[in-house]
XYZ file of N, CA and C in Angstrom:
606
model
N 150.589 85.031 12.692
C 152.006 84.437 11.909
C 153.021 85.025 13.017
N 154.091 84.707 13.098
C 155.085 84.681 13.858
C 156.680 84.527 12.681
N 157.676 85.306 12.964
C 158.795 85.385 12.123
C 160.369 85.653 13.215
N 161.586 85.278 12.564
C 161.915 85.483 13.551
C 162.262 87.288 13.586
N 161.390 88.246 12.755
C 162.136 89.387 13.329
C 161.694 89.742 14.380
N 160.081 88.949 14.403
C 159.255 89.246 16.226
C 160.068 88.783 17.037
N 161.210 87.743 17.507
C 162.349 87.284 18.809
C 162.983 88.522 18.617
N 163.502 89.496 17.707
C 164.639 90.737 18.045
C 164.374 91.476 19.525
N 163.189 91.021 20.037
C 162.602 91.802 20.584
C 162.164 91.176 21.971
N 162.580 91.314 23.359
C 161.934 91.190 24.607
C 161.050 91.779 25.102
N 159.895 91.835 25.376
C 158.825 91.852 26.604
C 158.914 92.178 27.369
N 160.055 91.965 28.135
C 160.939 92.606 29.814
C 161.424 94.241 29.618
N 162.362 94.357 28.366
C 163.243 95.483 28.145
C 162.115 96.631 28.269
N 163.253 97.854 28.510
C 161.789 99.080 28.017
C 160.886 99.336 27.974
N 161.814 99.044 25.725
C 161.297 99.107 25.332
C 160.168 98.408 24.759
N 159.982 97.507 25.542
C 159.393 96.048 25.410
C 157.922 96.993 25.987
N 158.285 96.958 27.115
C 157.076 97.462 27.616
C 156.938 99.149 27.245
N 157.603 99.292 26.474
C 156.473 100.887 25.956
C 156.028 100.944 24.554
N 156.336 100.361 23.934
C 156.225 99.251 22.732
C 155.308 98.070 22.477
N 154.733 97.668 22.932
C 155.040 95.619 22.799
C 154.982 95.280 21.320
N 155.666 94.208 20.880
C 155.833 93.473 19.498
C 153.788 93.113 19.442
N 153.469 92.694 18.155
C 152.676 92.068 17.769
C 153.083 90.466 17.486
N 152.190 89.614 17.519
C 152.136 88.281 16.241
C 152.044 88.201 15.636
N 152.814 89.800 14.394
C 152.731 89.835 13.022
C 153.688 90.225 12.524
N 153.951 89.316 11.237
C 155.194 89.809 10.869
C 155.742 90.744 10.407
N 154.158 91.616 9.299
C 154.683 92.934 9.466
C 155.196 93.434 10.175
N 154.144 93.442 11.056
C 154.412 94.911 12.738
C 155.514 94.633 12.826
N 155.594 93.383 13.179
C 157.142 92.986 14.041
C 158.295 94.283 13.169
N 157.914 93.478 11.943
C 159.594 93.769 11.127
C 159.266 95.482 11.174
N 159.051 95.976 10.485
C 158.917 97.364 10.662
C 158.703 97.641 12.409
N 158.244 97.461 13.496
C 158.767 97.992 14.554
C 159.703 97.804 14.865
N 160.784 96.266 14.319
C 162.603 96.502 14.387
C 163.048 97.283 13.455
N 162.473 97.317 12.143
C 163.325 98.807 10.952
C 163.211 100.212 11.315
N 161.839 100.219 12.406
C 161.987 101.778 12.891
C 163.000 101.893 14.144
N 163.037 101.070 14.753
C 163.956 100.748 16.509
C 165.452 101.409 16.037
N 165.851 100.076 15.131
C 167.223 100.293 14.655
C 167.288 101.570 13.979
N 166.446 101.930 13.360
C 166.768 103.446 12.190
C 167.072 104.470 13.775
N 166.322 104.432 14.163
C 166.313 105.233 15.557
C 167.823 104.978 16.124
N 168.321 104.098 16.421
C 169.207 103.366 17.077
C 169.797 104.211 16.640
N 170.693 103.352 15.352
C 171.300 103.902 14.267
C 172.019 105.397 13.931
N 170.473 106.256 14.189
C 170.542 107.966 14.006
C 171.484 108.545 15.027
N 171.096 107.551 16.761
C 171.559 108.648 17.696
C 172.557 108.586 18.017
N 173.457 107.124 17.122
C 174.182 106.678 17.179
C 175.532 107.363 16.699
N 174.703 107.772 15.486
C 175.416 108.334 14.596
C 175.893 110.444 14.802
N 174.564 110.895 15.938
C 174.427 112.068 16.395
C 175.751 111.786 17.291
N 175.241 111.380 18.194
C 176.578 110.968 19.476
C 178.018 111.119 19.392
N 178.384 110.156 17.718
C 179.470 110.156 17.169
C 180.002 111.876 17.053
N 178.806 112.671 16.783
C 179.697 113.530 16.752
C 180.121 115.006 16.715
N 179.070 114.956 18.394
C 179.024 114.871 19.849
C 180.997 115.223 20.313
N 181.918 115.726 20.237
C 182.672 115.472 20.161
C 183.732 116.719 20.930
N 184.908 115.257 21.822
C 186.209 116.361 21.740
C 187.100 115.438 21.299
N 188.089 116.415 20.470
C 188.930 115.693 19.312
C 190.290 115.391 20.392
N 190.713 114.431 20.108
C 191.943 113.623 20.629
C 192.545 113.559 19.938
N 194.588 113.113 20.523
C 195.077 112.490 19.527
C 194.845 111.246 17.951
N 194.105 110.436 19.165
C 194.111 109.380 18.602
C 192.233 108.154 18.522
N 191.959 108.374 20.267
C 190.332 108.094 20.459
C 189.872 109.989 20.606
N 188.610 109.764 19.852
C 187.825 111.323 19.724
C 187.275 110.659 21.102
N 186.870 111.694 21.903
C 185.742 111.333 23.303
C 184.539 111.674 22.960
N 183.339 111.152 22.604
C 181.820 111.841 21.892
C 180.655 110.828 23.257
N 180.673 111.241 23.213
C 178.633 110.494 23.435
C 178.623 109.665 23.305
N 179.208 108.798 22.957
C 178.642 107.344 22.344
C 178.655 106.011 23.069
N 179.044 105.829 23.635
C 179.911 105.041 25.370
C 177.415 105.057 25.634
N 177.802 106.535 25.876
C 176.420 106.375 26.421
C 174.908 105.782 26.043
N 175.214 106.518 24.884
C 174.317 105.714 23.388
C 174.397 104.092 23.602
N 175.036 103.564 23.534
C 175.149 102.624 23.459
C 174.865 101.461 24.376
N 175.063 101.930 25.690
C 174.618 101.566 26.548
C 173.212 101.252 27.259
N 172.736 102.444 26.523
C 171.208 103.014 26.611
C 170.689 102.273 26.312
N 170.711 101.895 25.067
C 170.438 101.472 23.119
C 169.531 99.938 23.821
N 170.651 99.112 24.261
C 171.220 97.769 24.913
C 170.650 97.767 25.831
N 170.759 98.725 26.602
C 169.619 97.877 28.321
C 168.222 98.752 27.534
N 167.962 99.381 26.859
C 166.674 99.762 26.750
C 165.611 98.629 25.561
N 166.690 97.788 24.530
C 166.338 97.468 23.505
C 165.766 95.626 23.963
N 166.852 95.464 24.993
C 167.990 94.456 24.604
C 168.814 93.395 23.812
N 168.825 92.244 23.949
C 170.563 91.557 23.955
C 170.092 91.795 21.440
N 168.912 91.380 21.120
C 168.913 91.102 20.336
C 168.970 92.008 19.563
N 168.266 93.357 20.176
C 167.486 94.096 19.003
C 169.144 94.666 18.916
N 169.182 95.218 20.415
C 170.325 96.208 20.449
C 171.383 95.963 19.265
N 171.872 94.325 20.084
C 172.715 94.074 19.480
C 172.552 94.003 17.563
N 171.594 93.709 17.007
C 171.495 94.085 15.888
C 170.782 96.076 14.962
N 171.179 96.638 16.032
C 171.271 98.296 15.844
C 172.463 98.738 15.527
N 174.004 97.667 16.695
C 174.620 98.604 16.573
C 175.637 97.362 15.868
N 175.255 96.502 15.820
C 175.679 96.562 13.928
C 175.156 96.800 12.680
N 174.413 96.599 12.505
C 173.755 97.868 11.727
C 174.221 99.043 11.536
N 174.923 99.923 12.567
C 175.446 101.063 12.244
C 176.775 100.712 12.345
N 177.274 98.932 12.722
C 178.988 99.419 12.151
C 178.731 99.053 10.516
N 177.861 98.266 10.516
C 177.512 98.029 8.687
C 177.276 99.270 7.905
N 177.151 99.833 8.414
C 176.768 101.147 7.456
C 178.036 102.329 7.576
N 178.975 102.008 8.355
C 180.583 102.510 8.587
C 181.492 101.695 7.704
N 180.891 100.478 7.409
C 182.108 99.613 6.974
C 181.841 99.703 5.514
N 179.994 100.299 4.945
C 179.866 101.004 4.112
C 180.958 101.365 3.279
N 181.009 102.600 4.238
C 181.745 104.311 4.203
C 180.665 105.346 4.084
N 179.550 105.460 5.206
C 178.851 105.872 5.225
C 179.083 106.998 6.250
N 179.314 108.153 6.818
C 180.433 109.223 7.895
C 179.463 109.106 8.507
N 179.166 108.190 9.605
C 178.872 107.878 10.453
C 179.690 107.792 11.804
N 181.059 107.166 11.645
C 181.725 107.344 12.982
C 182.377 108.851 13.239
N 182.574 108.856 14.333
C 183.331 109.704 14.607
C 184.629 110.472 13.692
N 185.606 110.048 13.423
C 186.751 110.371 12.581
C 185.780 110.647 11.426
N 186.624 111.582 10.582
C 186.080 112.005 9.325
C 186.100 111.413 7.810
N 186.514 109.803 8.414
C 186.593 109.250 7.213
C 185.681 107.534 7.584
N 185.300 106.671 7.270
C 184.666 105.489 7.154
C 185.251 104.615 6.602
N 184.619 103.523 6.570
C 184.856 102.166 5.557
C 185.628 101.223 6.546
N 185.412 100.002 5.878
C 186.642 99.225 6.650
C 188.129 98.899 7.052
N 188.439 100.169 6.407
C 189.794 100.840 6.898
C 189.875 100.658 8.446
N 188.481 101.946 9.029
C 188.520 102.841 9.901
C 188.146 101.565 11.151
N 187.199 100.634 10.785
C 187.005 99.670 12.183
C 188.674 98.658 11.840
N 189.512 98.721 11.169
C 190.576 98.405 11.240
C 191.451 99.055 11.857
N 191.377 99.700 11.603
C 192.476 101.795 13.045
C 192.350 101.176 14.124
N 192.960 102.213 15.068
C 193.304 102.541 16.376
C 191.843 102.804 17.334
N 191.203 102.920 16.621
C 189.900 102.663 17.505
C 188.644 102.285 17.091
N 189.000 101.521 16.165
C 187.824 100.306 15.496
C 187.490 99.688 17.271
N 188.590 98.440 17.631
C 188.397 98.115 18.757
C 187.404 98.647 19.710
N 186.753 99.639 19.582
C 186.148 100.528 20.810
C 184.703 100.053 20.112
N 184.965 100.448 18.645
C 183.227 100.140 18.298
C 183.383 98.957 17.751
N 184.317 97.883 17.426
C 183.953 96.202 18.420
C 183.044 96.419 19.494
N 183.608 97.138 20.793
C 183.118 97.067 21.974
C 181.297 97.198 21.604
N 181.674 97.992 21.654
C 180.152 99.145 21.350
C 178.833 97.624 21.061
N 179.404 97.405 19.577
C 178.608 95.972 20.072
C 178.462 94.354 21.389
N 179.177 94.376 21.758
C 179.794 93.373 22.926
C 178.796 94.026 24.087
N 178.757 95.097 24.448
C 178.318 95.891 24.923
C 177.066 96.118 25.211
N 176.627 96.260 23.538
C 174.852 96.591 23.167
C 174.088 95.074 24.182
N 174.955 94.265 23.518
C 175.144 92.683 23.780
C 174.878 91.932 25.356
N 175.289 92.385 26.189
C 175.437 92.560 28.042
C 174.692 93.302 27.964
N 174.661 94.428 27.679
C 173.628 95.417 28.771
C 171.825 94.793 28.284
N 172.061 93.788 26.729
C 170.411 93.718 26.836
C 170.346 92.226 27.765
N 171.122 91.169 27.109
C 171.284 89.869 27.855
C 171.429 90.583 30.022
N 171.195 91.426 29.885
C 171.603 92.132 31.993
C 170.504 92.566 31.735
N 169.122 93.566 31.589
C 168.440 93.892 31.783
C 167.035 92.986 31.113
N 167.747 92.320 30.194
C 166.160 91.256 30.432
C 165.862 90.418 31.717
N 167.000 89.984 32.842
C 167.181 89.647 33.231
C 167.111 90.423 35.150
N 166.120 92.126 34.456
C 165.896 92.951 35.575
C 166.840 93.411 36.280
N 168.440 93.729 35.658
C 169.600 94.383 36.243
C 168.980 96.141 35.491
N 168.211 95.952 35.270
C 168.154 98.210 35.144
C 167.070 98.556 35.891
N 166.147 97.269 36.859
C 165.162 98.372 37.738
C 166.176 98.235 38.580
N 166.812 98.374 38.789
C 167.255 98.589 41.023
C 168.613 99.228 40.233
N 168.735 99.696 41.449
C 170.025 101.611 41.725
C 171.380 100.962 41.762
N 171.671 99.626 42.542
C 172.441 99.076 42.924
C 172.857 98.202 41.438
N 171.996 97.372 41.210
C 172.124 96.425 40.123
C 172.045 97.490 38.969
N 172.186 98.060 37.834
C 172.343 99.160 36.930
C 173.149 99.903 37.468
N 173.858 99.955 38.523
C 175.130 100.859 38.757
C 176.265 100.003 38.097
N 176.181 99.046 38.290
C 176.990 97.471 38.376
C 177.173 97.660 36.415
N 175.710 97.196 36.391
C 175.726 96.965 35.274
C 176.073 98.164 33.430
N 176.032 99.325 34.226
C 176.477 99.733 33.592
C 178.023 100.478 33.496
N 178.468 100.248 35.079
C 179.755 100.187 35.227
C 180.496 98.619 34.498
N 179.433 97.517 34.259
C 180.374 96.814 33.528
C 180.462 97.259 31.641
N 179.510 97.753 31.245
C 179.430 98.299 30.053
C 180.498 98.924 29.473
N 181.058 99.960 30.489
C 181.961 100.071 30.120
C 183.519 99.853 29.720
N 183.503 99.254 30.664
C 184.584 97.975 31.048
C 184.442 97.455 29.737
N 183.288 96.874 28.986
C 183.274 95.543 28.121
C 184.301 96.975 26.903
N 183.531 97.950 26.692
C 183.850 98.627 26.057
C 185.176 98.945 25.573
N 185.866 99.411 27.295
C 187.548 99.711 26.820
C 188.392 99.025 26.869
N 187.864 97.100 27.356
C 189.085 96.073 27.415
C 188.660 95.772 25.501
N 187.759 95.920 24.729
C 187.715 95.705 23.433
C 188.948 97.106 22.231
N 188.177 97.660 23.022
C 189.135 99.427 22.621
C 191.072 99.363 22.775
N 191.276 98.719 24.744
C 192.691 98.961 24.622
C 193.308 97.890 23.946
N 192.271 96.126 23.733
C 192.662 95.743 22.993
C 193.720 95.711 21.632
N 193.055 96.282 20.629
C 192.828 96.812 18.754
C 193.819 97.752 18.873
N 193.907 98.781 20.399
C 195.035 99.600 20.150
C 196.183 99.690 20.628
N 196.393 98.522 21.406
C 197.394 98.083 22.097
C 197.900 96.789 20.553
N 197.563 96.955 19.521
C 198.466 95.969 18.592
C 199.485 96.763 17.740
N 198.655 97.917 18.248
C 200.067 99.618 17.282
C 200.393 100.015 17.702
N 200.164 99.988 19.554
C 201.896 100.598 20.169
C 201.215 99.820 21.448
N 201.988 99.806 22.330
C 202.856 99.691 23.638
C 201.455 99.225 24.295
N 200.940 98.490 25.560
C 199.825 98.596 26.118
C 199.906 100.358 27.293
N 200.993 100.315 26.810
C 200.957 101.353 28.568
C 200.438 102.956 27.906
N 201.123 102.797 26.734
C 200.684 104.098 25.037
C 199.000 103.936 25.933
N 199.205 102.586 25.068
C 197.522 102.645 24.936
C 196.635 103.233 25.894
N 196.498 102.822 26.720
C 196.257 103.241 28.259
C 196.179 103.711 28.402
N 197.718 105.234 28.337
C 197.052 106.885 28.467
C 196.754 107.360 27.311
N 196.482 106.821 26.304
C 195.934 107.470 25.079
C 194.665 106.815 25.279
N 194.063 105.758 25.029
C 192.901 104.922 25.604
C 192.111 105.074 26.192
N 192.449 105.256 27.474
C 191.411 105.426 28.584
C 191.805 106.449 29.552
N 193.104 106.607 29.818
C 193.527 107.629 31.274
C 192.458 108.762 30.544
N 192.865 109.456 30.004
C 191.804 111.008 29.285
C 190.226 110.147 29.751
N 189.838 109.551 29.836
C 188.138 108.919 29.896
C 187.763 108.930 31.108
N 188.634 108.780 32.145
C 187.966 107.537 33.248
C 186.603 109.216 33.955
N 187.546 109.901 33.747
C 186.375 111.620 34.286
C 184.275 111.660 34.169
N 185.191 111.579 32.422
C 183.879 111.373 31.257
C 183.171 110.316 31.227
N 184.272 109.154 31.787
C 182.980 107.860 31.851
C 182.408 107.917 33.472
N 182.886 108.060 34.418
C 182.230 108.243 35.840
C 180.833 108.715 35.521
N 181.453 110.394 34.458
C 180.012 110.891 34.109
C 179.190 110.114 33.749
N 178.838 109.517 32.499
C 178.427 108.975 31.658
C 178.037 107.888 32.526
N 178.085 106.471 33.302
C 177.585 106.266 33.345
C 177.055 106.750 34.835
N 177.172 107.769 35.453
C 175.865 108.256 36.442
C 175.038 108.537 35.347
N 174.658 109.165 34.069
C 173.753 110.087 33.332
C 173.218 108.718 33.079
N 173.869 107.467 32.643
C 173.397 106.551 32.465
C 172.325 105.457 33.325
N 172.910 105.809 34.449
C 171.838 105.107 35.423
C 170.869 105.682 35.429
N 171.227 107.169 36.192
C 169.700 107.962 35.641
C 168.696 108.288 35.037
N 169.340 107.808 33.853
C 167.696 108.187 32.814
C 167.372 106.422 32.721
N 167.681 106.002 33.190
C 167.262 104.431 33.003
C 166.577 104.049 34.626
N 167.068 105.301 35.356
C 166.047 105.148 36.729
C 165.493 106.371 36.087
N 165.384 106.979 36.200
C 163.626 107.818 34.977
C 163.067 107.172 34.280
N 163.507 106.917 33.049
C 162.600 105.883 32.841
C 161.792 105.042 33.676
N 162.751 104.098 33.945
C 161.417 103.015 35.167
C 160.626 103.696 36.128
N 161.059 104.843 36.770
C 160.052 105.161 36.982
C 158.795 105.915 36.173
N 158.702 106.784 35.317
C 158.071 107.139 34.953
C 156.632 105.620 34.247
N 157.717 104.705 33.436
C 156.233 103.218 33.000
C 155.355 103.527 34.154
N 157.116 102.554 35.536
C 155.480 101.955 36.959
C 154.794 102.901 36.931
N 155.045 104.491 37.001
C 153.976 105.107 37.314
C 152.734 105.069 36.106
N 153.491 105.086 34.623
C 152.070 104.674 33.696
C 151.757 103.487 34.548
N 151.639 102.716 35.363
C 151.274 101.368 34.911
C 151.724 99.606 34.341
N 152.464 100.787 33.846
C 153.411 99.625 32.248
C 153.974 98.124 33.210
N 154.374 98.554 34.139
C 155.437 97.423 34.632
C 154.894 97.414 36.013
């Protein structure tokens, strides 16, 4: 017996190979729930590891978002980030700022949060088609993921200030850190697949 829950996970992703789903509704639901809770917990912790800046804090969240999308696939990765955003919208202290709620999502940094959801889906879609398994492709993949996040973030930030200022406060200070996080995401994905291949799972 299968349900829509089992379709959240793709067997072609890293997590799908390391922890395969089954044609069992209760197992599939429990597996998806566990992975989503772990993912939202990682996003919350990564939000608190930050360098405070005037408008957009520098955190480890973009790294975690890209890895969740690439590892989980687009359905489960997207559902995980959507759950994280829902937690914040309900007022749980999961975001980088001291407050949460709908107002936070509509504020200057909200675009980056919506960009997380879009990036996780894009990363998962590409990963399910093998982009996460070769070095050149995974570099392109992670670069695209960061570009998606910045596109959403700058779009919303430019609604409350001129685009030039939005770029100055929302993108320029993060260039070096983004390059480092992209390289780290690439290295982690390559290492994970290397271990998986040695274990005979791929």
